[in-house]
């Protein structure tokens, strides 16, 4: 089937199989920041933004993005780099495997929630698993990032 959508600002017109998942498609198109983790929608590693909303690409059929805009970390490198500096500053980057999915959710949360508190942040990010950090460093980095000058 033919699929037309925008990926990181670029118009894409591609033939896909009806059962292809979005995770496979964006990786085929060179977006390697999108990771395969659990394949059960439980870890957040495969998070992409579809029309600015976080979506788990491991459980989304590619056909569902017809006419939509998909953004991966490759399309948000400047914003991702800014938050990444906060992660590194708190020693929370560890292996980095989960970082792209976490960062995609944080960038979406920043636009969606206005001055979220700790509990709101935890709730928003509840589907992001990290096997290295223990989350406290990540939470400190998120709070500092959201409180930065010019932040929301």
PDB file of C-alpha atoms in Angstrom:
ATOM      1  CA  UNK A   1       0.000   0.000   0.000  1.00  0.00           C
ATOM      2  CA  UNK A   2       1.114   3.559  -0.633  1.00  0.00           C
ATOM      3  CA  UNK A   3       1.846   5.767   2.372  1.00  0.00           C
ATOM      4  CA  UNK A   4       2.364   9.513   2.356  1.00  0.00           C
ATOM      5  CA  UNK A   5       3.506  11.376   5.458  1.00  0.00           C
ATOM      6  CA  UNK A   6       6.082  13.869   6.669  1.00  0.00           C
ATOM      7  CA  UNK A   7       9.121  12.597   8.561  1.00  0.00           C
ATOM      8  CA  UNK A   8      11.270  15.191  10.309  1.00  0.00           C
ATOM      9  CA  UNK A   9      10.140  17.871   7.877  1.00  0.00           C
ATOM     10  CA  UNK A  10      10.611  15.758   4.735  1.00  0.00           C
ATOM     11  CA  UNK A  11       7.696  14.525   2.618  1.00  0.00           C
ATOM     12  CA  UNK A  12       7.765  10.748   2.280  1.00  0.00           C
ATOM     13  CA  UNK A  13       5.913   8.705  -0.322  1.00  0.00           C
ATOM     14  CA  UNK A  14       6.616   4.991   0.143  1.00  0.00           C
ATOM     15  CA  UNK A  15       5.168   1.548  -0.465  1.00  0.00           C
ATOM     16  CA  UNK A  16       4.628  -0.461   2.724  1.00  0.00           C
ATOM     17  CA  UNK A  17       3.022  -3.737   3.653  1.00  0.00           C
ATOM     18  CA  UNK A  18      -0.295  -3.320   5.490  1.00  0.00           C
ATOM     19  CA  UNK A  19       1.105  -4.992   8.618  1.00  0.00           C
ATOM     20  CA  UNK A  20       4.337  -2.981   8.873  1.00  0.00           C
ATOM     21  CA  UNK A  21       4.826  -1.248  12.206  1.00  0.00           C
ATOM     22  CA  UNK A  22       5.949   2.345  12.471  1.00  0.00           C
ATOM     23  CA  UNK A  23       9.117   1.412  14.380  1.00  0.00           C
ATOM     24  CA  UNK A  24      10.370  -0.690  11.466  1.00  0.00           C
ATOM     25  CA  UNK A  25       9.466   1.981   8.916  1.00  0.00           C
ATOM     26  CA  UNK A  26      11.236   4.909  10.586  1.00  0.00           C
ATOM     27  CA  UNK A  27      14.348   2.779  11.183  1.00  0.00           C
ATOM     28  CA  UNK A  28      14.316   1.745   7.507  1.00  0.00           C
ATOM     29  CA  UNK A  29      14.223   5.457   6.691  1.00  0.00           C
ATOM     30  CA  UNK A  30      17.369   6.083   8.759  1.00  0.00           C
ATOM     31  CA  UNK A  31      15.927   7.165  12.104  1.00  0.00           C
ATOM     32  CA  UNK A  32      18.068   4.985  14.347  1.00  0.00           C
ATOM     33  CA  UNK A  33      17.311   6.949  17.508  1.00  0.00           C
ATOM     34  CA  UNK A  34      14.039   5.003  17.615  1.00  0.00           C
ATOM     35  CA  UNK A  35      14.894   1.855  19.542  1.00  0.00           C
ATOM     36  CA  UNK A  36      13.314  -1.565  19.810  1.00  0.00           C
ATOM     37  CA  UNK A  37      13.022  -2.541  23.459  1.00  0.00           C
ATOM     38  CA  UNK A  38      10.116  -4.596  24.672  1.00  0.00           C
ATOM     39  CA  UNK A  39       7.774  -4.867  21.649  1.00  0.00           C
ATOM     40  CA  UNK A  40       4.903  -4.714  24.157  1.00  0.00           C
ATOM     41  CA  UNK A  41       4.398  -0.934  24.577  1.00  0.00           C
ATOM     42  CA  UNK A  42       5.904  -0.969  28.069  1.00  0.00           C
ATOM     43  CA  UNK A  43       9.358   0.625  27.887  1.00  0.00           C
ATOM     44  CA  UNK A  44       9.070   3.874  25.887  1.00  0.00           C
ATOM     45  CA  UNK A  45      12.252   3.305  23.865  1.00  0.00           C
ATOM     46  CA  UNK A  46      10.342   3.498  20.577  1.00  0.00           C
ATOM     47  CA  UNK A  47       8.625   6.842  21.275  1.00  0.00           C
ATOM     48  CA  UNK A  48       8.135   9.170  18.320  1.00  0.00           C
ATOM     49  CA  UNK A  49       5.905  12.213  17.965  1.00  0.00           C
ATOM     50  CA  UNK A  50       2.935  11.935  15.624  1.00  0.00           C
ATOM     51  CA  UNK A  51       1.404  15.347  15.053  1.00  0.00           C
ATOM     52  CA  UNK A  52       3.365  16.492  18.148  1.00  0.00           C
ATOM     53  CA  UNK A  53       1.953  13.782  20.454  1.00  0.00           C
ATOM     54  CA  UNK A  54       4.080  10.925  21.837  1.00  0.00           C
ATOM     55  CA  UNK A  55       3.289   7.552  20.267  1.00  0.00           C
ATOM     56  CA  UNK A  56       4.812   4.130  20.866  1.00  0.00           C
ATOM     57  CA  UNK A  57       5.972   3.146  17.411  1.00  0.00           C
ATOM     58  CA  UNK A  58       6.350  -0.561  18.288  1.00  0.00           C
ATOM     59  CA  UNK A  59       2.584  -0.890  18.575  1.00  0.00           C
ATOM     60  CA  UNK A  60       1.465   1.517  15.849  1.00  0.00           C
ATOM     61  CA  UNK A  61       0.801   0.348  12.326  1.00  0.00           C
ATOM     62  CA  UNK A  62       2.634   2.533   9.830  1.00  0.00           C
ATOM     63  CA  UNK A  63      -0.595   2.829   7.820  1.00  0.00           C
ATOM     64  CA  UNK A  64      -2.081   4.872  10.690  1.00  0.00           C
ATOM     65  CA  UNK A  65       0.253   7.784   9.965  1.00  0.00           C
ATOM     66  CA  UNK A  66      -1.176   8.464   6.505  1.00  0.00           C
ATOM     67  CA  UNK A  67      -1.058  12.230   5.965  1.00  0.00           C
ATOM     68  CA  UNK A  68       0.457  12.896   9.405  1.00  0.00           C
ATOM     69  CA  UNK A  69       3.712  14.367  10.627  1.00  0.00           C
ATOM     70  CA  UNK A  70       6.178  12.073  12.392  1.00  0.00           C
ATOM     71  CA  UNK A  71       9.101  13.468  14.341  1.00  0.00           C
ATOM     72  CA  UNK A  72      12.006  11.482  15.717  1.00  0.00           C
ATOM     73  CA  UNK A  73      15.002  12.727  17.657  1.00  0.00           C
ATOM     74  CA  UNK A  74      16.811  13.172  14.336  1.00  0.00           C
ATOM     75  CA  UNK A  75      14.328  15.992  13.663  1.00  0.00           C
ATOM     76  CA  UNK A  76      14.795  17.581  17.090  1.00  0.00           C
ATOM     77  CA  UNK A  77      18.561  17.462  17.505  1.00  0.00           C
ATOM     78  CA  UNK A  78      18.949  21.000  18.845  1.00  0.00           C
ATOM     79  CA  UNK A  79      16.194  20.613  21.454  1.00  0.00           C
ATOM     80  CA  UNK A  80      17.370  17.099  22.342  1.00  0.00           C
ATOM     81  CA  UNK A  81      20.920  18.365  22.789  1.00  0.00           C
ATOM     82  CA  UNK A  82      19.765  21.033  25.217  1.00  0.00           C
ATOM     83  CA  UNK A  83      18.025  18.512  27.428  1.00  0.00           C
ATOM     84  CA  UNK A  84      20.857  16.008  26.984  1.00  0.00           C
ATOM     85  CA  UNK A  85      23.214  18.523  28.603  1.00  0.00           C
ATOM     86  CA  UNK A  86      20.958  18.555  31.676  1.00  0.00           C
ATOM     87  CA  UNK A  87      20.997  14.736  31.788  1.00  0.00           C
ATOM     88  CA  UNK A  88      24.779  14.703  31.586  1.00  0.00           C
ATOM     89  CA  UNK A  89      25.012  17.416  34.238  1.00  0.00           C
ATOM     90  CA  UNK A  90      23.132  15.182  36.664  1.00  0.00           C
ATOM     91  CA  UNK A  91      25.103  12.062  35.703  1.00  0.00           C
ATOM     92  CA  UNK A  92      21.869  10.517  34.444  1.00  0.00           C
ATOM     93  CA  UNK A  93      22.854   9.572  30.898  1.00  0.00           C
ATOM     94  CA  UNK A  94      24.419   6.201  31.847  1.00  0.00           C
ATOM     95  CA  UNK A  95      24.319   3.845  28.835  1.00  0.00           C
ATOM     96  CA  UNK A  96      21.997   6.161  26.885  1.00  0.00           C
ATOM     97  CA  UNK A  97      19.910   3.414  25.285  1.00  0.00           C
ATOM     98  CA  UNK A  98      16.643   4.725  26.758  1.00  0.00           C
ATOM     99  CA  UNK A  99      17.540   8.409  26.354  1.00  0.00           C
ATOM    100  CA  UNK A 100      15.967   9.026  22.915  1.00  0.00           C
ATOM    101  CA  UNK A 101      12.519   7.781  23.997  1.00  0.00           C
ATOM    102  CA  UNK A 102      12.752   9.669  27.286  1.00  0.00           C
ATOM    103  CA  UNK A 103      13.837  12.860  25.551  1.00  0.00           C
ATOM    104  CA  UNK A 104      10.998  12.637  23.016  1.00  0.00           C
ATOM    105  CA  UNK A 105       8.495  12.381  25.874  1.00  0.00           C
ATOM    106  CA  UNK A 106      10.089  15.245  27.796  1.00  0.00           C
ATOM    107  CA  UNK A 107       9.993  17.535  24.753  1.00  0.00           C
ATOM    108  CA  UNK A 108       6.315  16.650  24.236  1.00  0.00           C
ATOM    109  CA  UNK A 109       5.560  17.115  27.950  1.00  0.00           C
ATOM    110  CA  UNK A 110       7.222  20.529  27.919  1.00  0.00           C
ATOM    111  CA  UNK A 111       4.775  21.684  25.234  1.00  0.00           C
ATOM    112  CA  UNK A 112       1.736  19.967  26.724  1.00  0.00           C
ATOM    113  CA  UNK A 113       1.993  20.703  30.457  1.00  0.00           C
ATOM    114  CA  UNK A 114       2.482  24.108  31.996  1.00  0.00           C
ATOM    115  CA  UNK A 115       4.907  24.065  34.968  1.00  0.00           C
ATOM    116  CA  UNK A 116       4.343  20.406  35.918  1.00  0.00           C
ATOM    117  CA  UNK A 117       5.132  19.307  39.451  1.00  0.00           C
ATOM    118  CA  UNK A 118       7.114  16.206  40.352  1.00  0.00           C
ATOM    119  CA  UNK A 119       4.046  13.950  40.448  1.00  0.00           C
ATOM    120  CA  UNK A 120       2.825  15.208  37.061  1.00  0.00           C
ATOM    121  CA  UNK A 121       6.277  14.585  35.583  1.00  0.00           C
ATOM    122  CA  UNK A 122       6.386  11.065  37.015  1.00  0.00           C
ATOM    123  CA  UNK A 123       2.900  10.324  35.692  1.00  0.00           C
ATOM    124  CA  UNK A 124       3.685  11.670  32.220  1.00  0.00           C
ATOM    125  CA  UNK A 125       6.878   9.614  32.003  1.00  0.00           C
ATOM    126  CA  UNK A 126       5.561   6.474  33.696  1.00  0.00           C
ATOM    127  CA  UNK A 127       5.972   4.413  30.535  1.00  0.00           C
ATOM    128  CA  UNK A 128       9.696   5.163  30.165  1.00  0.00           C
ATOM    129  CA  UNK A 129      11.931   2.482  31.613  1.00  0.00           C
ATOM    130  CA  UNK A 130      15.618   2.912  32.368  1.00  0.00           C
ATOM    131  CA  UNK A 131      17.696   0.023  33.568  1.00  0.00           C
ATOM    132  CA  UNK A 132      20.748   2.095  34.594  1.00  0.00           C
ATOM    133  CA  UNK A 133      19.961   5.327  36.408  1.00  0.00           C
ATOM    134  CA  UNK A 134      17.431   4.737  39.165  1.00  0.00           C
ATOM    135  CA  UNK A 135      15.469   7.776  37.889  1.00  0.00           C
ATOM    136  CA  UNK A 136      16.514  10.331  40.555  1.00  0.00           C
ATOM    137  CA  UNK A 137      19.187  11.902  38.353  1.00  0.00           C
ATOM    138  CA  UNK A 138      16.764  11.955  35.452  1.00  0.00           C
ATOM    139  CA  UNK A 139      14.116  13.644  37.584  1.00  0.00           C
ATOM    140  CA  UNK A 140      16.596  16.296  38.781  1.00  0.00           C
ATOM    141  CA  UNK A 141      17.635  16.930  35.171  1.00  0.00           C
ATOM    142  CA  UNK A 142      14.010  17.242  34.060  1.00  0.00           C
ATOM    143  CA  UNK A 143      13.143  19.673  36.848  1.00  0.00           C
ATOM    144  CA  UNK A 144      16.197  21.834  36.094  1.00  0.00           C
ATOM    145  CA  UNK A 145      15.507  21.712  32.364  1.00  0.00           C
ATOM    146  CA  UNK A 146      11.877  22.784  32.806  1.00  0.00           C
ATOM    147  CA  UNK A 147      12.883  25.554  35.253  1.00  0.00           C
ATOM    148  CA  UNK A 148      15.635  26.961  33.010  1.00  0.00           C
ATOM    149  CA  UNK A 149      15.484  30.530  31.833  1.00  0.00           C
ATOM    150  CA  UNK A 150      13.287  30.658  28.756  1.00  0.00           C
ATOM    151  CA  UNK A 151      11.668  27.328  29.653  1.00  0.00           C
ATOM    152  CA  UNK A 152       8.002  26.804  30.373  1.00  0.00           C
TER     153      UNK A 152
END
